[in-house]
Amino acid sequence: MRSDVVKKGSTRAAHRSLFYAMGYSPEDLDKPLIGVVNAFNEIIPGHIHLRTVAEAVKLGVTAAGGTPIEFPAIGVCDGIAMGHIGMKYSLASRELIADSIEAMATAHAFDGLVLIPNCDKIVPGMLMAAARLNIPCVVVSGGPMMAGRYQGRDISVTHMFEAPGLYAAGKLNDEELSKMEQSACPGCGSCSGLFTANTMNCLTEALGMGLPGNGTVPAAQFGSRRIMAKKAGAVAVELVKKEIKARDILTRKAFENAIAVDMGIGGSSNTVLHLTAIAHEAGIELPLELFDEISGKTSYITKLSPGGTHHMQDLNEAGGIPAVMQELSKKGVIHTDALTITGTIADRIKDAVIQRADVIKTVDAPYRDKGGIAILHGNLAPNGGVVKESAVAEDMLVFEGTARVFNSEEAAMDAIIGKQIHNGDVVVIRYEGPKGGPGMREMLNPTAAIAGMGLKVALLTDGRFSGATRGACIGHISPEAMEGGPIAFIEEGDQISLDIPGRKLNVKLSEAVLAERKANWQQPEPKIKTGYLSRYARLVTSANTGAVLK
């Protein structure tokens, strides 16, 4: 076993003494050592209950003949970090999570890992670590939050981010705002719509790294979640015995399956960043063109919040990701022979059926014939931009407007709340990319305010958007402004055209004008010059390559 290096032989007597000091017995050391990576903390609603998940995992590991050893991972709550300097640390924390798990797992020679995340950067960070380490790994998440209820309808955190726009427009008073904010998030779990956390937990199933139901069984279904966690612990021990490693599962076929599911359910645009980064750690290249290619042949068959009114609990009732994959397989976009932690995809979906036709449509009668995410190119985004097409209103799929240019999220937000943005505008927020931000902040506050105020505008950024964002919002524009991408040369009053079905994003300027503006451009001073974010900015790559560190 891999762990023999820390527990076998006369030269490891001191090592064994240290294990005995913690209460591990000689019999414990004869078993596989399974690291239980618990991202519990008291600042993320999706993580507040992970102690109970970890305890169940450890029971499963022990019952299967392994020795569980728990250690922590950090996590940032994107919702609480939103709209201020804290959001600069969100994406950057993904690398810290992957690095710290690599350090712990290698330093202590664990035979395998059970990874317990739930929210945005923690799920991909842990999957990146699994791919990098290439040891037996299982992911078991904490589950989605139930939708809140207000005035007889389901609501979620999306509605609360949009509430300030409604409030500014005089459509909500103080009492209504207070009642809504106390109703939107009723308990533990990752926020209840198909936002980034829940999308990534669903794609963990599609990749084969999590058990069926990992992405959809609500956190509130305490018994079901404990049973899943115990099984995850047992599966990790079995993977060690069978010598099935992470990269045996994280193959090109697995990533193509995940992209197809992502397109089929209309997942968060952030998944393009995360799948690319996870694949990078597995030694697999996922060019943006692959996302568009798979989108072109994948039917969009669910319409969950923020693109629709259903939430994760509805998708779970409808049959979850196995039912989605079974249906999508009818179009030939699912590799059913791909390996998972418990057999093949074919084994997993063979008995799956759609239980609620109002939630999961068929490929013969989908919401759209193409997938939920689109990759745009043009003279404004030579290396691509990403939009969640499934959350864009039909009358905004093709749009032309006047550029309103801001060099930070705060400046844009002041203009929006100050009612300086009008129908027909295109809000451009730049210097918020991986290097320029630094940290590529999510722009949920501006997009939500625009939605709440009912404005018919588009929003473009070299930053990114929350999975809760809806509307004509194009992010990940590459190259970013800090690297001298064309978005840096846009000026107030320029005309910008958006054609999502045609996959085009252009500014109506000649090549000569763009070249002249580029020649006169000077890179601004970094916004942050010390600490982790300064180092991150120097090492991080473009959004179109996953914003990985090199």
Coordinates of C-alpha atoms in Angstrom, one line a residue:
M1 CA 0.0 0.0 0.0
R2 CA 1.0 3.6 -0.6
S3 CA 0.9 4.2 3.2
D4 CA 3.5 1.6 3.9
V5 CA 6.1 4.3 3.4
V6 CA 5.0 5.8 6.8
K7 CA 4.2 2.7 8.7
K8 CA 6.3 -0.3 7.7
G9 CA 9.8 -1.4 8.7
S10 CA 12.3 -0.7 11.5
T11 CA 13.1 2.8 10.1
R12 CA 9.4 3.8 10.7
A13 CA 9.3 3.1 14.4
A14 CA 9.2 6.8 15.2
H15 CA 6.4 7.2 12.7
R16 CA 4.3 4.4 14.3
S17 CA 4.9 6.0 17.7
L18 CA 3.3 9.2 16.5
F19 CA 0.3 7.3 15.2
Y20 CA 0.0 5.5 18.6
A21 CA 0.1 8.9 20.3
M22 CA -3.2 9.7 18.5
G23 CA -4.9 6.5 19.5
Y24 CA -4.3 4.5 16.3
S25 CA -3.6 0.9 17.0
P26 CA -1.2 -1.5 15.3
E27 CA -4.3 -3.1 13.7
D28 CA -5.4 0.3 12.4
L29 CA -2.1 0.6 10.7
D30 CA -2.5 -2.7 8.9
K31 CA -5.5 -1.3 7.0
P32 CA -5.6 1.3 4.2
L33 CA -5.3 4.8 5.5
I34 CA -8.1 6.9 4.0
G35 CA -7.9 10.6 4.3
V36 CA -11.3 12.2 4.9
V37 CA -11.0 15.8 3.6
N38 CA -13.7 17.8 5.4
A39 CA -14.5 21.3 4.2
F40 CA -16.7 22.0 7.2
N41 CA -16.8 25.6 8.5
E42 CA -19.2 28.0 10.1
I43 CA -19.3 30.6 7.3
I44 CA -20.8 28.7 4.4
P45 CA -24.5 27.4 4.6
G46 CA -23.5 24.6 2.3
H47 CA -20.8 23.5 4.7
I48 CA -22.3 24.1 8.2
H49 CA -23.5 20.5 8.4
L50 CA -20.5 18.7 6.9
R51 CA -19.4 17.3 10.3
T52 CA -22.3 14.9 10.1
V53 CA -21.3 13.9 6.6
A54 CA -17.7 13.3 7.6
E55 CA -18.8 11.1 10.6
A56 CA -20.9 8.9 8.3
V57 CA -18.0 8.7 5.8
K58 CA -15.7 7.5 8.6
L59 CA -18.2 4.8 9.6
G60 CA -18.3 3.6 6.0
V61 CA -14.5 3.5 5.8
T62 CA -14.2 1.6 9.0
A63 CA -16.9 -0.9 8.1
A64 CA -15.2 -1.6 4.8
G65 CA -11.8 -2.4 6.5
G66 CA -10.1 1.0 6.3
T67 CA -8.7 3.5 8.8
P68 CA -10.3 7.0 8.3
I69 CA -8.1 10.0 9.1
E70 CA -9.8 13.4 8.9
F71 CA -8.2 16.7 8.0
P72 CA -9.7 20.1 6.9
A73 CA -10.0 22.2 3.8
I74 CA -10.8 25.9 3.6
G75 CA -13.8 27.4 1.8
V76 CA -15.1 30.8 0.8
C77 CA -18.9 31.5 0.7
D78 CA -19.3 33.3 -2.7
G79 CA -22.6 34.9 -1.6
I80 CA -21.1 36.5 1.5
A81 CA -17.9 37.4 -0.4
M82 CA -19.9 39.0 -3.2
G83 CA -19.7 42.7 -4.1
H84 CA -16.5 43.6 -2.2
I85 CA -12.8 42.7 -2.0
G86 CA -13.6 39.3 -0.6
M87 CA -14.7 38.0 -4.0
K88 CA -11.2 38.5 -5.3
Y89 CA -10.3 35.5 -3.1
S90 CA -13.0 33.1 -4.3
L91 CA -11.5 31.7 -7.5
A92 CA -8.0 32.1 -6.1
S93 CA -9.0 29.8 -3.2
R94 CA -9.6 26.9 -5.6
E95 CA -5.8 26.7 -6.0
L96 CA -5.2 26.9 -2.3
I97 CA -7.6 24.0 -1.7
A98 CA -5.9 21.8 -4.4
D99 CA -2.4 22.7 -3.2
S100 CA -3.2 22.0 0.5
I101 CA -4.8 18.6 -0.2
E102 CA -1.8 17.7 -2.3
A103 CA 0.5 18.7 0.5
M104 CA -1.5 16.7 3.2
A105 CA -2.1 13.6 1.1
T106 CA 1.5 13.4 -0.1
A107 CA 3.1 14.3 3.2
H108 CA 1.2 11.6 5.0
A109 CA 1.0 9.0 2.2
F110 CA -2.7 8.3 2.3
D111 CA -3.8 5.3 0.3
G112 CA -7.0 7.1 -0.8
L113 CA -9.2 10.1 -0.1
V114 CA -12.9 10.8 0.5
L115 CA -13.4 14.5 -0.4
I116 CA -16.3 16.3 1.3
P117 CA -17.0 19.7 -0.4
N118 CA -20.3 21.4 -1.3
C119 CA -19.9 24.9 -2.6
D120 CA -18.4 26.7 -5.6
K121 CA -14.6 26.6 -5.6
I122 CA -14.3 23.8 -3.1
V123 CA -15.8 21.1 -5.4
P124 CA -13.5 21.9 -8.4
G125 CA -10.5 22.5 -6.0
M126 CA -10.9 19.0 -4.6
L127 CA -11.4 17.4 -8.0
M128 CA -8.2 19.2 -9.2
A129 CA -6.4 17.7 -6.2
A130 CA -7.7 14.2 -7.0
A131 CA -6.6 14.4 -10.6
R132 CA -3.2 15.8 -9.6
L133 CA -2.5 13.2 -6.9
N134 CA -3.9 10.3 -9.0
I135 CA -4.8 8.1 -6.1
P136 CA -8.1 6.4 -5.3
C137 CA -10.6 9.2 -4.6
V138 CA -14.4 9.6 -4.0
V139 CA -16.3 12.8 -3.7
V140 CA -19.4 13.1 -1.5
S141 CA -21.0 16.5 -1.2
G142 CA -23.3 18.0 1.4
G143 CA -26.3 18.4 -0.9
P144 CA -28.4 21.3 -2.1
M145 CA -30.5 23.7 0.0
M146 CA -34.3 23.5 -0.2
A147 CA -35.9 26.4 -2.0
G148 CA -37.3 29.1 0.2
R149 CA -41.0 30.1 0.1
Y150 CA -42.4 33.6 -0.1
Q151 CA -46.0 34.6 -0.9
G152 CA -46.8 31.2 -2.2
R153 CA -43.8 30.7 -4.5
D154 CA -40.4 29.2 -4.4
I155 CA -37.5 31.7 -4.0
S156 CA -33.7 31.4 -3.6
V157 CA -30.7 33.5 -3.1
T158 CA -31.0 34.7 -6.7
H159 CA -34.1 36.7 -5.7
M160 CA -32.3 38.3 -2.9
F161 CA -29.5 39.5 -5.1
E162 CA -32.1 40.9 -7.5
A163 CA -34.0 42.5 -4.6
P164 CA -31.8 45.7 -4.4
G165 CA -32.8 46.4 -8.0
L166 CA -36.5 46.0 -7.2
Y167 CA -36.0 48.1 -4.1
A168 CA -34.2 50.9 -6.1
A169 CA -37.0 50.8 -8.6
G170 CA -39.6 51.2 -5.8
K171 CA -41.1 47.7 -6.3
L172 CA -40.1 46.5 -2.8
N173 CA -40.5 48.3 0.5
D174 CA -38.4 47.8 3.7
E175 CA -40.8 45.3 5.2
E176 CA -41.1 43.2 2.1
L177 CA -37.3 43.1 1.7
S178 CA -36.9 42.0 5.3
K179 CA -39.5 39.2 4.9
M180 CA -37.9 38.0 1.7
E181 CA -34.4 37.9 3.1
Q182 CA -35.6 35.8 6.0
S183 CA -37.4 33.3 3.8
A184 CA -35.0 32.8 0.8
C185 CA -32.5 30.4 2.4
P186 CA -34.4 28.1 4.8
G187 CA -31.5 25.9 5.9
C188 CA -28.2 24.2 5.2
G189 CA -27.0 23.2 1.8
S190 CA -25.6 24.7 -1.4
C191 CA -27.9 27.4 -2.7
S192 CA -31.0 25.8 -4.2
G193 CA -30.9 26.7 -7.9
L194 CA -28.6 25.4 -10.6
F195 CA -25.9 27.7 -9.6
T196 CA -22.1 26.9 -9.7
A197 CA -22.0 24.7 -6.6
N198 CA -24.9 22.5 -7.6
T199 CA -23.8 22.3 -11.2
M200 CA -20.4 21.1 -10.2
N201 CA -21.9 18.6 -7.8
C202 CA -24.0 17.3 -10.6
L203 CA -21.0 17.2 -12.9
T204 CA -19.1 15.2 -10.3
E205 CA -21.7 12.5 -10.9
A206 CA -21.3 12.8 -14.7
L207 CA -17.5 12.6 -14.3
G208 CA -18.0 9.4 -12.4
M209 CA -16.3 10.7 -9.2
G210 CA -19.4 10.8 -7.1
L211 CA -22.3 8.5 -6.3
P212 CA -25.7 8.8 -7.9
G213 CA -27.7 11.6 -6.2
N214 CA -24.5 13.4 -5.2
G215 CA -25.7 16.6 -6.9
T216 CA -29.4 16.5 -6.3
V217 CA -30.4 14.8 -3.0
P218 CA -31.2 17.7 -0.7
A219 CA -29.1 18.3 2.4
A220 CA -32.3 18.3 4.4
Q221 CA -32.8 14.6 3.5
F222 CA -30.5 13.8 6.4
G223 CA -31.0 10.0 6.3
S224 CA -30.3 9.7 2.5
R225 CA -27.2 11.9 2.8
R226 CA -25.8 9.8 5.6
I227 CA -26.4 6.6 3.7
M228 CA -24.6 8.1 0.7
A229 CA -21.7 9.2 2.8
K230 CA -21.3 5.8 4.4
K231 CA -21.3 4.2 1.0
A232 CA -18.7 6.7 -0.2
G233 CA -16.4 5.7 2.6
A234 CA -16.8 2.1 1.7
V235 CA -16.3 2.7 -2.0
A236 CA -13.0 4.5 -1.3
V237 CA -11.6 1.4 0.5
E238 CA -12.7 -0.8 -2.4
L239 CA -11.0 1.5 -4.9
V240 CA -7.8 1.2 -3.0
K241 CA -8.1 -2.6 -3.0
K242 CA -8.8 -2.6 -6.7
E243 CA -6.1 0.0 -7.4
I244 CA -8.5 2.2 -9.3
K245 CA -7.1 5.7 -9.4
A246 CA -8.6 9.1 -10.1
R247 CA -7.2 9.4 -13.6
D248 CA -8.6 5.9 -14.5
I249 CA -12.0 7.7 -14.1
L250 CA -11.1 11.2 -15.2
T251 CA -10.6 10.4 -18.9
R252 CA -11.4 12.3 -22.0
K253 CA -14.7 10.4 -22.2
A254 CA -15.6 11.4 -18.7
F255 CA -15.0 15.1 -19.4
E256 CA -17.1 14.9 -22.6
N257 CA -19.9 13.3 -20.5
A258 CA -19.7 16.2 -18.0
I259 CA -19.8 18.8 -20.8
A260 CA -22.8 17.1 -22.3
V261 CA -24.7 17.0 -19.0
D262 CA -23.7 20.6 -18.4
M263 CA -25.2 21.6 -21.7
G264 CA -28.3 19.4 -21.2
I265 CA -29.1 21.0 -17.8
G266 CA -28.0 24.5 -18.6
G267 CA -25.4 24.7 -15.9
S268 CA -23.4 27.6 -14.6
S269 CA -21.0 29.3 -17.0
N270 CA -18.2 28.9 -14.4
T271 CA -18.1 25.2 -15.2
V272 CA -16.1 26.0 -18.3
L273 CA -13.4 27.4 -16.1
H274 CA -13.5 24.5 -13.7
L275 CA -13.8 21.5 -16.0
T276 CA -10.9 23.0 -18.0
A277 CA -8.8 23.3 -14.8
I278 CA -9.6 19.8 -13.6
A279 CA -8.8 18.3 -17.0
H280 CA -5.5 20.3 -17.0
E281 CA -4.5 18.5 -13.8
A282 CA -5.5 15.1 -15.4
G283 CA -3.2 15.9 -18.4
I284 CA -6.2 16.5 -20.7
E285 CA -6.8 19.6 -22.9
L286 CA -10.3 20.9 -23.2
P287 CA -10.3 23.7 -25.8
L288 CA -13.3 26.1 -25.7
E289 CA -14.3 24.8 -29.2
L290 CA -15.1 21.4 -27.6
F291 CA -17.7 23.0 -25.4
D292 CA -19.4 24.6 -28.4
E293 CA -19.1 21.4 -30.4
I294 CA -20.9 19.3 -27.7
S295 CA -23.4 22.1 -27.1
G296 CA -24.3 22.0 -30.8
K297 CA -25.5 18.4 -30.5
T298 CA -26.9 18.3 -27.0
S299 CA -30.5 19.1 -26.2
Y300 CA -31.3 21.5 -23.4
I301 CA -33.8 19.4 -21.3
T302 CA -34.1 21.1 -17.9
K303 CA -34.9 24.7 -17.0
L304 CA -33.9 25.3 -13.4
S305 CA -33.4 28.6 -11.6
P306 CA -32.1 31.1 -12.5
G307 CA -33.2 30.2 -16.1
G308 CA -36.5 28.7 -14.8
T309 CA -38.7 28.2 -11.8
H310 CA -37.6 24.7 -10.7
H311 CA -34.9 24.0 -8.1
M312 CA -32.6 21.2 -7.2
Q313 CA -35.2 19.4 -5.2
D314 CA -37.4 19.2 -8.3
L315 CA -34.6 17.7 -10.4
N316 CA -34.0 15.1 -7.7
E317 CA -37.7 14.2 -7.7
A318 CA -37.5 13.9 -11.5
G319 CA -34.8 11.3 -11.4
G320 CA -31.7 13.3 -11.0
I321 CA -28.6 13.2 -13.1
P322 CA -29.0 9.4 -14.0
A323 CA -32.3 10.3 -15.7
V324 CA -30.7 13.2 -17.5
M325 CA -27.8 11.1 -18.7
Q326 CA -30.2 8.3 -19.8
E327 CA -32.2 10.7 -21.8
L328 CA -29.2 12.5 -23.3
S329 CA -27.7 9.1 -24.3
K330 CA -30.5 8.7 -26.8
K331 CA -28.7 11.5 -28.8
G332 CA -25.4 9.7 -28.6
V333 CA -23.7 12.4 -26.5
I334 CA -23.0 10.2 -23.5
H335 CA -20.1 7.7 -23.4
T336 CA -21.9 4.9 -21.5
D337 CA -18.7 2.8 -21.3
A338 CA -16.9 5.4 -19.2
L339 CA -15.8 4.2 -15.8
T340 CA -17.1 5.5 -12.5
I341 CA -16.3 4.8 -8.9
T342 CA -18.9 2.1 -9.0
G343 CA -18.8 0.5 -12.4
T344 CA -19.7 2.1 -15.7
I345 CA -22.1 4.9 -16.7
A346 CA -24.2 2.2 -18.4
D347 CA -24.5 0.3 -15.1
R348 CA -25.5 3.6 -13.4
I349 CA -28.2 4.7 -15.8
K350 CA -29.7 1.4 -17.0
D351 CA -32.8 1.7 -14.8
A352 CA -33.1 5.5 -14.7
V353 CA -36.3 7.0 -15.9
I354 CA -37.8 10.5 -15.9
Q355 CA -40.2 10.8 -12.9
R356 CA -41.4 14.3 -13.6
A357 CA -41.9 15.3 -17.2
D358 CA -42.4 18.9 -16.2
V359 CA -38.8 19.0 -14.9
I360 CA -36.9 16.9 -17.4
K361 CA -38.0 17.1 -21.0
T362 CA -37.2 14.5 -23.6
V363 CA -34.6 15.0 -26.4
D364 CA -37.5 14.8 -28.9
A365 CA -39.2 17.7 -27.2
P366 CA -36.5 19.8 -25.5
Y367 CA -36.5 23.4 -24.4
R368 CA -33.9 24.0 -27.1
D369 CA -32.0 21.8 -29.6
K370 CA -28.7 23.2 -28.4
G371 CA -27.0 23.2 -25.0
G372 CA -27.4 25.8 -22.3
I373 CA -23.9 27.4 -22.6
A374 CA -22.5 29.2 -25.6
I375 CA -18.9 30.2 -26.5
L376 CA -18.7 33.5 -28.4
H377 CA -15.9 34.8 -30.5
G378 CA -15.2 38.1 -32.4
N379 CA -13.0 41.1 -32.4
L380 CA -14.0 41.8 -28.8
A381 CA -13.2 38.2 -27.7
P382 CA -10.6 36.7 -29.9
N383 CA -10.0 33.8 -27.5
G384 CA -13.6 33.5 -26.5
G385 CA -16.3 34.6 -24.1
V386 CA -18.9 32.5 -22.2
V387 CA -22.6 33.0 -21.8
K388 CA -25.3 30.9 -20.1
E389 CA -27.6 31.0 -23.1
S390 CA -30.3 29.1 -21.3
A391 CA -30.8 32.1 -18.9
V392 CA -31.0 34.7 -21.7
A393 CA -34.4 36.0 -22.7
E394 CA -35.3 35.3 -26.4
D395 CA -35.4 39.0 -27.3
M396 CA -31.9 39.5 -26.0
L397 CA -30.2 36.6 -27.9
V398 CA -29.4 39.1 -30.7
F399 CA -28.7 42.6 -29.4
E400 CA -26.8 45.8 -30.3
G401 CA -26.2 48.6 -28.0
T402 CA -24.0 51.5 -26.8
A403 CA -21.0 50.8 -24.6
R404 CA -20.9 52.1 -21.1
V405 CA -17.4 51.4 -19.8
F406 CA -16.3 50.8 -16.2
N407 CA -12.9 49.8 -14.9
S408 CA -14.2 48.0 -11.8
E409 CA -17.4 46.3 -10.6
E410 CA -17.9 49.0 -7.9
A411 CA -17.9 51.8 -10.6
A412 CA -20.5 49.9 -12.6
M413 CA -22.6 49.2 -9.6
D414 CA -22.7 52.8 -8.6
A415 CA -23.9 53.8 -12.1
I416 CA -26.6 51.1 -12.1
I417 CA -28.0 51.9 -8.7
G418 CA -27.6 55.6 -9.6
K419 CA -29.9 55.0 -12.5
Q420 CA -27.3 56.1 -15.1
I421 CA -27.8 52.9 -17.1
H422 CA -30.6 52.8 -19.6
N423 CA -32.3 50.4 -22.0
G424 CA -30.1 49.8 -25.0
D425 CA -26.8 50.1 -23.2
V426 CA -24.0 47.5 -23.1
V427 CA -22.3 47.6 -19.7
V428 CA -18.6 46.8 -20.0
I429 CA -16.8 45.9 -16.8
R430 CA -13.1 45.3 -17.3
Y431 CA -9.9 44.8 -15.4
E432 CA -11.7 42.2 -13.4
G433 CA -10.1 39.2 -15.0
P434 CA -7.8 36.6 -13.4
K435 CA -4.8 39.0 -13.5
G436 CA -6.6 42.3 -13.5
G437 CA -9.0 41.7 -10.7
P438 CA -7.0 39.9 -9.5
G439 CA -9.1 36.8 -8.9
M440 CA -11.8 37.2 -11.6
R441 CA -14.7 38.3 -9.4
E442 CA -18.2 37.2 -10.0
M443 CA -20.5 40.1 -11.2
L444 CA -23.7 38.9 -9.6
N445 CA -24.4 42.3 -7.9
P446 CA -24.5 44.3 -11.2
T447 CA -26.4 41.6 -13.1
A448 CA -28.9 41.1 -10.3
A449 CA -29.5 44.8 -10.0
I450 CA -30.1 45.1 -13.7
A451 CA -32.5 42.2 -13.6
G452 CA -34.3 43.6 -10.6
M453 CA -34.7 47.0 -12.2
G454 CA -36.1 45.4 -15.4
L455 CA -33.5 47.0 -17.7
K456 CA -33.0 45.7 -21.2
V457 CA -29.2 45.8 -21.3
A458 CA -26.3 43.4 -22.0
L459 CA -23.3 43.1 -19.7
L460 CA -19.8 42.1 -20.8
T461 CA -16.8 41.4 -18.6
D462 CA -13.3 39.8 -18.5
G463 CA -14.4 38.7 -15.0
R464 CA -17.1 36.1 -14.5
F465 CA -20.7 35.6 -13.4
S466 CA -22.3 33.7 -10.6
G467 CA -24.3 30.6 -11.5
A468 CA -27.2 32.6 -10.2
T469 CA -26.8 35.2 -12.9
R470 CA -29.5 35.5 -15.6
G471 CA -29.7 37.7 -18.7
A472 CA -27.4 38.7 -21.6
C473 CA -24.2 38.5 -19.6
I474 CA -21.0 37.5 -21.3
G475 CA -18.0 36.7 -19.1
H476 CA -14.5 35.2 -19.3
I477 CA -13.8 37.5 -22.2
S478 CA -10.2 36.6 -23.3
P479 CA -7.6 38.0 -23.6
E480 CA -8.5 40.1 -20.5
A481 CA -7.9 43.8 -20.3
M482 CA -4.9 43.5 -18.0
E483 CA -3.2 41.5 -20.8
G484 CA -4.1 44.0 -23.5
G485 CA -7.1 42.3 -24.8
P486 CA -9.5 44.3 -27.1
I487 CA -11.9 44.8 -24.1
A488 CA -9.3 47.2 -22.8
F489 CA -9.7 49.5 -25.9
I490 CA -13.5 49.9 -25.7
E491 CA -14.6 53.5 -25.2
E492 CA -17.9 55.1 -24.1
G493 CA -20.3 55.3 -27.0
D494 CA -18.8 52.4 -29.1
Q495 CA -21.4 50.2 -30.7
I496 CA -21.3 46.5 -29.6
S497 CA -23.2 43.7 -31.3
L498 CA -24.1 40.4 -29.6
D499 CA -25.3 37.4 -31.6
I500 CA -25.6 34.4 -29.2
P501 CA -27.1 31.9 -31.8
G502 CA -24.4 33.0 -34.2
R503 CA -21.7 32.8 -31.5
K504 CA -20.5 36.3 -32.3
L505 CA -19.4 39.2 -30.0
N506 CA -18.0 42.3 -31.8
V507 CA -17.4 46.0 -31.4
K508 CA -18.1 48.0 -34.5
L509 CA -14.6 49.3 -35.0
S510 CA -12.2 48.8 -37.8
E511 CA -9.0 46.9 -37.3
A512 CA -7.1 50.1 -37.9
V513 CA -8.9 51.9 -35.0
L514 CA -8.4 49.0 -32.7
A515 CA -4.7 48.9 -33.6
E516 CA -4.3 52.6 -32.9
R517 CA -6.0 52.3 -29.5
K518 CA -3.8 49.3 -28.7
A519 CA -0.7 51.3 -29.6
N520 CA -1.8 54.1 -27.2
W521 CA -2.8 51.7 -24.3
Q522 CA -0.7 51.5 -21.2
Q523 CA -1.1 48.6 -18.7
P524 CA -2.4 50.0 -15.4
E525 CA -0.7 49.4 -12.0
P526 CA -1.8 46.2 -10.3
K527 CA -4.7 46.7 -7.9
I528 CA -3.1 44.5 -5.2
K529 CA 0.7 44.5 -4.8
T530 CA 1.3 42.3 -1.7
G531 CA 0.2 38.9 -0.3
Y532 CA -1.4 35.9 -1.9
L533 CA -3.4 37.7 -4.6
S534 CA -0.2 39.5 -5.8
R535 CA 1.5 36.1 -6.3
Y536 CA -1.7 34.7 -7.8
A537 CA -1.9 37.5 -10.4
R538 CA 1.7 36.9 -11.5
L539 CA 1.1 33.1 -12.0
V540 CA -2.5 32.8 -13.2
T541 CA -3.4 32.1 -16.9
S542 CA -6.2 33.3 -19.0
A543 CA -9.9 32.3 -18.4
N544 CA -10.0 30.4 -21.7
T545 CA -7.4 28.0 -20.3
G546 CA -9.1 27.6 -17.0
A547 CA -7.4 30.3 -15.0
V548 CA -4.9 27.7 -13.8
L549 CA -1.5 28.7 -12.3
K550 CA 1.7 28.2 -14.2

